[in-house]
Tab-separated table of C-alpha atoms in Angstrom:
chain	number	residue	atom	x	y	z
G	1	UNK	CA	100.614	105.310	127.378
G	2	UNK	CA	97.233	107.295	127.828
G	3	UNK	CA	95.749	109.039	124.702
G	4	UNK	CA	96.817	112.560	125.641
G	5	UNK	CA	100.727	111.886	125.752
G	6	UNK	CA	100.131	109.875	122.649
G	7	UNK	CA	98.207	112.770	120.636
G	8	UNK	CA	100.823	114.988	121.904
G	9	UNK	CA	103.765	113.244	120.819
G	10	UNK	CA	102.267	112.772	117.365
G	11	UNK	CA	100.769	116.207	117.092
G	12	UNK	CA	104.389	118.005	116.413
G	13	UNK	CA	106.295	115.417	114.757
G	14	UNK	CA	110.146	115.902	114.824
G	15	UNK	CA	110.379	113.531	111.529
G	16	UNK	CA	108.477	111.270	109.374
G	17	UNK	CA	105.644	108.780	110.474
G	18	UNK	CA	107.425	105.472	109.450
G	19	UNK	CA	105.415	102.632	108.152
G	20	UNK	CA	107.750	99.601	108.253
G	21	UNK	CA	107.491	96.638	105.830
G	22	UNK	CA	107.340	93.325	107.676
G	23	UNK	CA	110.223	90.999	107.046
G	24	UNK	CA	109.946	87.480	106.113
G	25	UNK	CA	112.849	84.890	105.918
G	26	UNK	CA	113.700	82.439	103.260
G	27	UNK	CA	111.035	79.971	104.444
G	28	UNK	CA	108.217	82.557	103.927
G	29	UNK	CA	108.090	82.910	107.905
G	30	UNK	CA	108.330	86.181	109.851
G	31	UNK	CA	111.848	87.293	110.606
G	32	UNK	CA	111.606	89.417	113.922
G	33	UNK	CA	115.363	89.669	113.859
G	34	UNK	CA	115.389	91.354	110.480
G	35	UNK	CA	112.136	93.390	111.341
G	36	UNK	CA	113.975	94.767	114.600
G	37	UNK	CA	116.778	95.989	112.552
G	38	UNK	CA	114.328	97.463	110.021
G	39	UNK	CA	112.294	99.280	112.697
G	40	UNK	CA	115.671	100.257	114.634
G	41	UNK	CA	117.096	101.663	111.643
G	42	UNK	CA	114.030	103.888	110.823
G	43	UNK	CA	114.036	105.083	114.545
G	44	UNK	CA	117.661	105.911	114.187
G	45	UNK	CA	117.033	107.562	111.289
G	46	UNK	CA	114.671	110.299	112.573
G	47	UNK	CA	111.040	108.693	112.306
G	48	UNK	CA	108.904	110.430	114.757
G	49	UNK	CA	106.485	107.320	115.458
G	50	UNK	CA	106.315	103.641	113.997
G	51	UNK	CA	103.148	102.145	112.456
G	52	UNK	CA	103.648	98.598	112.640
G	53	UNK	CA	101.741	95.946	110.806
G	54	UNK	CA	99.415	98.604	108.964
G	55	UNK	CA	99.091	98.688	105.050
G	56	UNK	CA	102.668	98.750	104.112
G	57	UNK	CA	103.513	96.071	106.858
G	58	UNK	CA	100.879	93.529	105.180
G	59	UNK	CA	98.581	93.780	108.204
G	60	UNK	CA	96.244	91.525	105.627
G	61	UNK	CA	98.667	88.570	105.410
G	62	UNK	CA	99.526	88.278	108.985
G	63	UNK	CA	98.175	85.667	111.407
G	64	UNK	CA	97.321	86.957	114.976
G	65	UNK	CA	100.245	85.131	116.207
G	66	UNK	CA	102.267	86.632	113.616
G	67	UNK	CA	100.875	90.269	114.273
G	68	UNK	CA	101.680	89.898	118.010
G	69	UNK	CA	105.414	88.986	117.198
G	70	UNK	CA	105.748	91.969	114.711
G	71	UNK	CA	104.357	94.451	117.203
G	72	UNK	CA	106.351	93.131	120.081
G	73	UNK	CA	109.303	93.389	117.958
G	74	UNK	CA	108.942	96.986	116.882
G	75	UNK	CA	108.111	97.929	120.678
G	76	UNK	CA	111.376	96.276	121.452
G	77	UNK	CA	113.267	97.991	118.619
G	78	UNK	CA	111.819	101.562	119.494
G	79	UNK	CA	112.696	101.434	122.875
G	80	UNK	CA	110.561	103.845	123.917
G	81	UNK	CA	112.149	106.544	122.122
G	82	UNK	CA	109.126	106.869	119.505
G	83	UNK	CA	105.559	105.415	120.071
G	84	UNK	CA	104.520	102.344	118.140
G	85	UNK	CA	101.261	102.270	116.674
G	86	UNK	CA	99.558	98.798	115.449
G	87	UNK	CA	96.831	98.199	112.809
G	88	UNK	CA	93.630	96.677	113.788
G	89	UNK	CA	90.942	95.740	111.379
G	90	UNK	CA	88.550	93.003	109.920
G	91	UNK	CA	85.014	92.713	111.139
G	92	UNK	CA	84.575	94.262	115.008
G	93	UNK	CA	85.313	90.894	116.741
G	94	UNK	CA	88.539	90.422	115.052
G	95	UNK	CA	89.690	94.106	115.265
G	96	UNK	CA	89.031	94.018	119.092
G	97	UNK	CA	91.211	90.594	119.248
G	98	UNK	CA	94.107	92.643	117.022
G	99	UNK	CA	93.617	95.638	119.044
G	100	UNK	CA	94.290	93.512	122.422
G	101	UNK	CA	97.062	91.785	120.924
G	102	UNK	CA	98.504	94.911	120.246
G	103	UNK	CA	98.090	96.169	123.761
G	104	UNK	CA	99.499	93.151	125.121
G	105	UNK	CA	102.609	93.485	123.107
G	106	UNK	CA	103.177	97.002	124.554
G	107	UNK	CA	101.769	99.175	121.777
G	108	UNK	CA	100.939	102.944	122.077
G	109	UNK	CA	98.063	103.031	120.026
G	110	UNK	CA	95.888	101.720	117.118
G	111	UNK	CA	95.280	102.622	113.407
G	112	UNK	CA	91.698	101.051	112.819
G	113	UNK	CA	92.055	99.696	109.363
G	114	UNK	CA	88.644	99.438	107.356
G	115	UNK	CA	86.197	96.867	108.296
G	116	UNK	CA	86.747	93.716	105.922
G	117	UNK	CA	84.728	93.761	102.587
G	118	UNK	CA	81.617	95.036	103.619
G	119	UNK	CA	80.064	98.411	103.013
G	120	UNK	CA	78.089	99.554	105.966
G	121	UNK	CA	76.326	102.640	106.815
G	122	UNK	CA	77.254	105.615	108.661
G	123	UNK	CA	75.586	103.903	111.818
G	124	UNK	CA	77.204	100.785	111.809
G	125	UNK	CA	80.656	102.339	110.987
G	126	UNK	CA	80.441	104.510	114.155
G	127	UNK	CA	79.332	101.368	116.096
G	128	UNK	CA	82.265	99.665	114.842
G	129	UNK	CA	84.959	102.271	116.185
G	130	UNK	CA	83.395	102.935	119.039
G	131	UNK	CA	83.327	99.310	120.085
G	132	UNK	CA	87.013	99.204	119.068
G	133	UNK	CA	88.027	102.094	120.849
G	134	UNK	CA	86.216	100.702	124.247
G	135	UNK	CA	88.164	97.477	123.851
G	136	UNK	CA	91.272	98.597	125.157
G	137	UNK	CA	93.216	101.653	126.586
G	138	UNK	CA	94.862	102.242	123.494
G	139	UNK	CA	94.098	105.553	121.651
G	140	UNK	CA	92.585	104.939	118.245
G	141	UNK	CA	93.098	106.830	114.718
G	142	UNK	CA	90.338	105.846	112.275
G	143	UNK	CA	91.848	105.352	108.683
G	144	UNK	CA	89.260	106.399	106.000
G	145	UNK	CA	89.735	104.901	102.742
G	146	UNK	CA	88.013	102.201	100.143
G	147	UNK	CA	84.644	101.020	101.834
G	148	UNK	CA	85.147	103.328	105.000
G	149	UNK	CA	84.204	106.805	103.876
G	150	UNK	CA	82.903	108.835	106.517
G	151	UNK	CA	80.857	111.782	106.480
G	152	UNK	CA	81.487	114.928	108.425
G	153	UNK	CA	78.811	114.043	110.812
G	154	UNK	CA	80.040	110.889	111.666
G	155	UNK	CA	83.663	112.245	112.160
G	156	UNK	CA	82.297	114.716	114.512
G	157	UNK	CA	80.859	111.741	116.638
G	158	UNK	CA	84.240	109.963	116.330
G	159	UNK	CA	85.885	113.137	117.927
G	160	UNK	CA	83.701	113.110	120.562
G	161	UNK	CA	84.003	109.191	121.260
G	162	UNK	CA	86.648	108.804	124.553
G	163	UNK	CA	89.828	107.151	123.209
G	164	UNK	CA	89.644	108.138	119.614
G	165	UNK	CA	92.344	110.858	119.158
G	166	UNK	CA	92.429	111.351	115.064
G	167	UNK	CA	91.465	110.691	111.461
G	168	UNK	CA	93.585	109.379	108.676
G	169	UNK	CA	92.380	109.994	104.966
G	170	UNK	CA	93.362	107.491	102.234
G	171	UNK	CA	90.246	108.384	100.485
G	172	UNK	CA	91.574	111.439	98.533
G	173	UNK	CA	88.429	113.868	98.408
G	174	UNK	CA	89.842	117.230	99.539
G	175	UNK	CA	86.432	118.727	99.466
G	176	UNK	CA	85.172	116.199	101.851
G	177	UNK	CA	88.151	116.463	104.019
G	178	UNK	CA	87.942	120.159	104.371
G	179	UNK	CA	84.210	119.972	105.478
G	180	UNK	CA	85.405	117.290	108.100
G	181	UNK	CA	88.303	119.280	109.472
G	182	UNK	CA	85.793	122.598	109.727
G	183	UNK	CA	82.970	120.641	111.273
G	184	UNK	CA	85.119	119.032	113.984
G	185	UNK	CA	86.939	122.453	114.615
G	186	UNK	CA	83.879	124.017	115.100
G	187	UNK	CA	81.872	121.361	117.156
G	188	UNK	CA	84.659	119.724	118.930
G	189	UNK	CA	87.412	121.990	119.719
G	190	UNK	CA	90.469	120.410	120.850
G	191	UNK	CA	93.380	118.702	119.425
G	192	UNK	CA	92.015	115.950	117.228
G	193	UNK	CA	94.714	114.678	114.911
G	194	UNK	CA	94.604	114.559	111.013
G	195	UNK	CA	96.601	112.424	108.756
G	196	UNK	CA	97.264	112.287	104.887
G	197	UNK	CA	97.274	108.584	104.157
G	198	UNK	CA	97.407	108.566	100.675
G	199	UNK	CA	100.056	106.275	98.708
G	200	UNK	CA	102.703	108.261	98.306
G	201	UNK	CA	101.488	111.093	100.593
G	202	UNK	CA	104.213	113.564	100.167
G	203	UNK	CA	102.864	114.051	96.376
G	204	UNK	CA	99.545	115.525	97.947
G	205	UNK	CA	100.885	116.990	101.207
G	206	UNK	CA	100.973	120.606	100.297
G	207	UNK	CA	97.386	120.617	99.238
G	208	UNK	CA	96.584	118.525	102.414
G	209	UNK	CA	98.554	121.126	104.641
G	210	UNK	CA	96.798	123.812	103.445
G	211	UNK	CA	93.079	122.408	104.646
G	212	UNK	CA	94.670	121.802	108.095
G	213	UNK	CA	95.936	118.225	107.720
G	214	UNK	CA	99.762	118.247	108.966
G	215	UNK	CA	100.552	114.855	109.289
G	216	UNK	CA	101.113	112.091	106.665
G	217	UNK	CA	102.430	108.814	106.173
G	218	UNK	CA	105.711	108.234	104.456
G	219	UNK	CA	106.210	104.987	102.639
G	220	UNK	CA	109.430	106.448	101.045
G	221	UNK	CA	111.072	106.412	104.524
G	222	UNK	CA	111.216	102.945	104.494
G	223	UNK	CA	113.816	102.885	101.733
G	224	UNK	CA	114.868	106.611	101.570
G	225	UNK	CA	114.945	108.011	104.459
G	226	UNK	CA	117.202	110.889	103.673
G	227	UNK	CA	114.898	111.928	101.104
G	228	UNK	CA	111.710	111.489	103.259
G	229	UNK	CA	113.501	113.427	105.941
G	230	UNK	CA	114.505	116.193	103.507
G	231	UNK	CA	110.845	116.504	102.175
G	232	UNK	CA	109.522	116.433	105.600
G	233	UNK	CA	111.634	119.512	106.608
G	234	UNK	CA	110.775	121.324	103.466
G	235	UNK	CA	107.244	121.068	104.488
G	236	UNK	CA	107.707	121.714	108.423
G	237	UNK	CA	109.782	124.899	107.363
G	238	UNK	CA	107.649	126.003	104.353
G	239	UNK	CA	110.081	125.566	102.034
G	240	UNK	CA	107.883	124.915	99.132
G	241	UNK	CA	110.688	125.147	96.626
G	242	UNK	CA	112.757	122.027	98.122
G	243	UNK	CA	109.277	120.235	98.615
G	244	UNK	CA	108.526	121.008	94.839
G	245	UNK	CA	111.578	120.026	93.545
G	246	UNK	CA	111.520	116.675	95.561
G	247	UNK	CA	107.895	116.186	94.313
G	248	UNK	CA	108.724	116.744	90.858
G	249	UNK	CA	111.794	114.933	90.466
G	250	UNK	CA	111.168	111.954	92.867
G	251	UNK	CA	107.867	111.506	94.429
G	252	UNK	CA	105.713	112.059	91.329
G	253	UNK	CA	107.594	109.607	89.087
G	254	UNK	CA	107.535	107.134	91.913
G	255	UNK	CA	103.718	107.426	92.414
G	256	UNK	CA	103.482	106.760	88.184
G	257	UNK	CA	105.622	103.641	88.769
G	258	UNK	CA	103.580	102.656	91.663
G	259	UNK	CA	100.428	102.829	89.517
G	260	UNK	CA	101.768	100.330	86.999
G	261	UNK	CA	100.942	97.402	89.009
G	262	UNK	CA	97.982	96.333	91.412
G	263	UNK	CA	99.631	96.157	95.153
G	264	UNK	CA	102.727	98.059	94.111
G	265	UNK	CA	102.313	100.389	96.983
G	266	UNK	CA	103.704	97.531	99.196
G	267	UNK	CA	105.515	95.536	96.809
G	268	UNK	CA	107.402	98.234	95.189
G	269	UNK	CA	108.525	99.259	98.679
G	270	UNK	CA	109.634	96.056	99.651
G	271	UNK	CA	111.623	95.623	96.549
G	272	UNK	CA	113.025	99.352	97.406
G	273	UNK	CA	114.114	98.106	100.897
G	274	UNK	CA	115.762	94.884	99.964
G	275	UNK	CA	117.583	97.239	97.174
G	276	UNK	CA	118.941	99.258	100.011
G	277	UNK	CA	120.389	96.309	101.438
G	278	UNK	CA	118.169	94.917	103.997
G	279	UNK	CA	116.555	91.432	102.979
G	280	UNK	CA	113.152	91.957	104.098
G	281	UNK	CA	111.599	89.132	101.868
G	282	UNK	CA	109.139	89.003	99.156
G	283	UNK	CA	105.515	89.960	99.505
G	284	UNK	CA	103.173	87.224	100.517
G	285	UNK	CA	100.209	86.429	98.078
G	286	UNK	CA	97.945	87.513	96.642
G	287	UNK	CA	100.558	90.455	96.129
G	288	UNK	CA	103.040	89.994	93.669
G	289	UNK	CA	106.783	91.363	92.992
G	290	UNK	CA	107.294	94.029	90.707
G	291	UNK	CA	108.744	93.321	87.151
G	292	UNK	CA	112.453	93.445	86.393
G	293	UNK	CA	111.770	96.359	84.512
G	294	UNK	CA	110.054	98.152	87.017
G	295	UNK	CA	112.657	97.190	89.454
G	296	UNK	CA	115.186	98.636	87.150
G	297	UNK	CA	113.285	101.788	86.988
G	298	UNK	CA	112.998	102.200	90.824
G	299	UNK	CA	116.772	102.036	91.299
G	300	UNK	CA	117.256	104.780	88.695
G	301	UNK	CA	114.810	106.858	90.606
G	302	UNK	CA	116.291	106.339	93.940
G	303	UNK	CA	119.478	107.492	92.482
G	304	UNK	CA	117.591	110.392	90.833
G	305	UNK	CA	116.247	111.475	94.360
G	306	UNK	CA	119.718	111.345	96.204
G	307	UNK	CA	120.940	113.565	93.383
G	308	UNK	CA	118.240	116.153	94.219
G	309	UNK	CA	119.572	115.974	97.499
G	310	UNK	CA	123.092	116.729	96.212
G	311	UNK	CA	122.195	119.740	94.325
G	312	UNK	CA	120.515	121.294	97.636
G	313	UNK	CA	124.079	120.972	99.437
């Protein structure tokens, strides 16, 4: 797939962007069959795209061989119905290796995760992403967060780079993001894509939508697609009353619970997927499983979210 078709498919999504968890069997090894089922169910539930082996999918915990297996399984499960975007990260050489594995596995694009550990200058970050974009034919979305926070000038240069089609923000500085959107709009007219990549992105999406960022990650779609779809529809149609009701009754409490433990942005989601009937295994270390009390709170939250949907009917 060329960059333009992927950008067009992501630009006006028909549903949430799905970031599946990675399934492990009882022995702790990757379970491709369960992973395919998880991805297939998400696509059939209305996902507009599958982002495989990214943050929620424990990219950090996968070997290159496991990564390729999972990306291939996602592509097989999606069956061309929606695009599959794969994570790529670490230092430049390893990021390039993961990118080429993703291309070989049939992915439609890449989500460029922050470089491992180092805090690099803007010049180094720009070079890193440009080398990654040049390494394959796959279009790239750059993910800003943690140790990879970019200036508006750097993002303008990224938008001018062949193969880079979008920018995902997991940093959460709305002033910086507004200046970035404005700078790119002014200096590189076109259809550059923007994504809200904060954990539990629905919580902040009304604000991001207001500054020109229409796309967002939905971790909740992994375990509560009906709630995520209702919220996505509310955002898309301008039904802010419904969006606010779901934010107040489900997403804010879920974000509060997520904040109770390091790594809960992944392990809490994975626990919820198991709770909804699909045994995807536990998270790999160094992440840890949520406590029993937090799992009980999670179950009540999901029930509350479903009750909110019933109130709308």
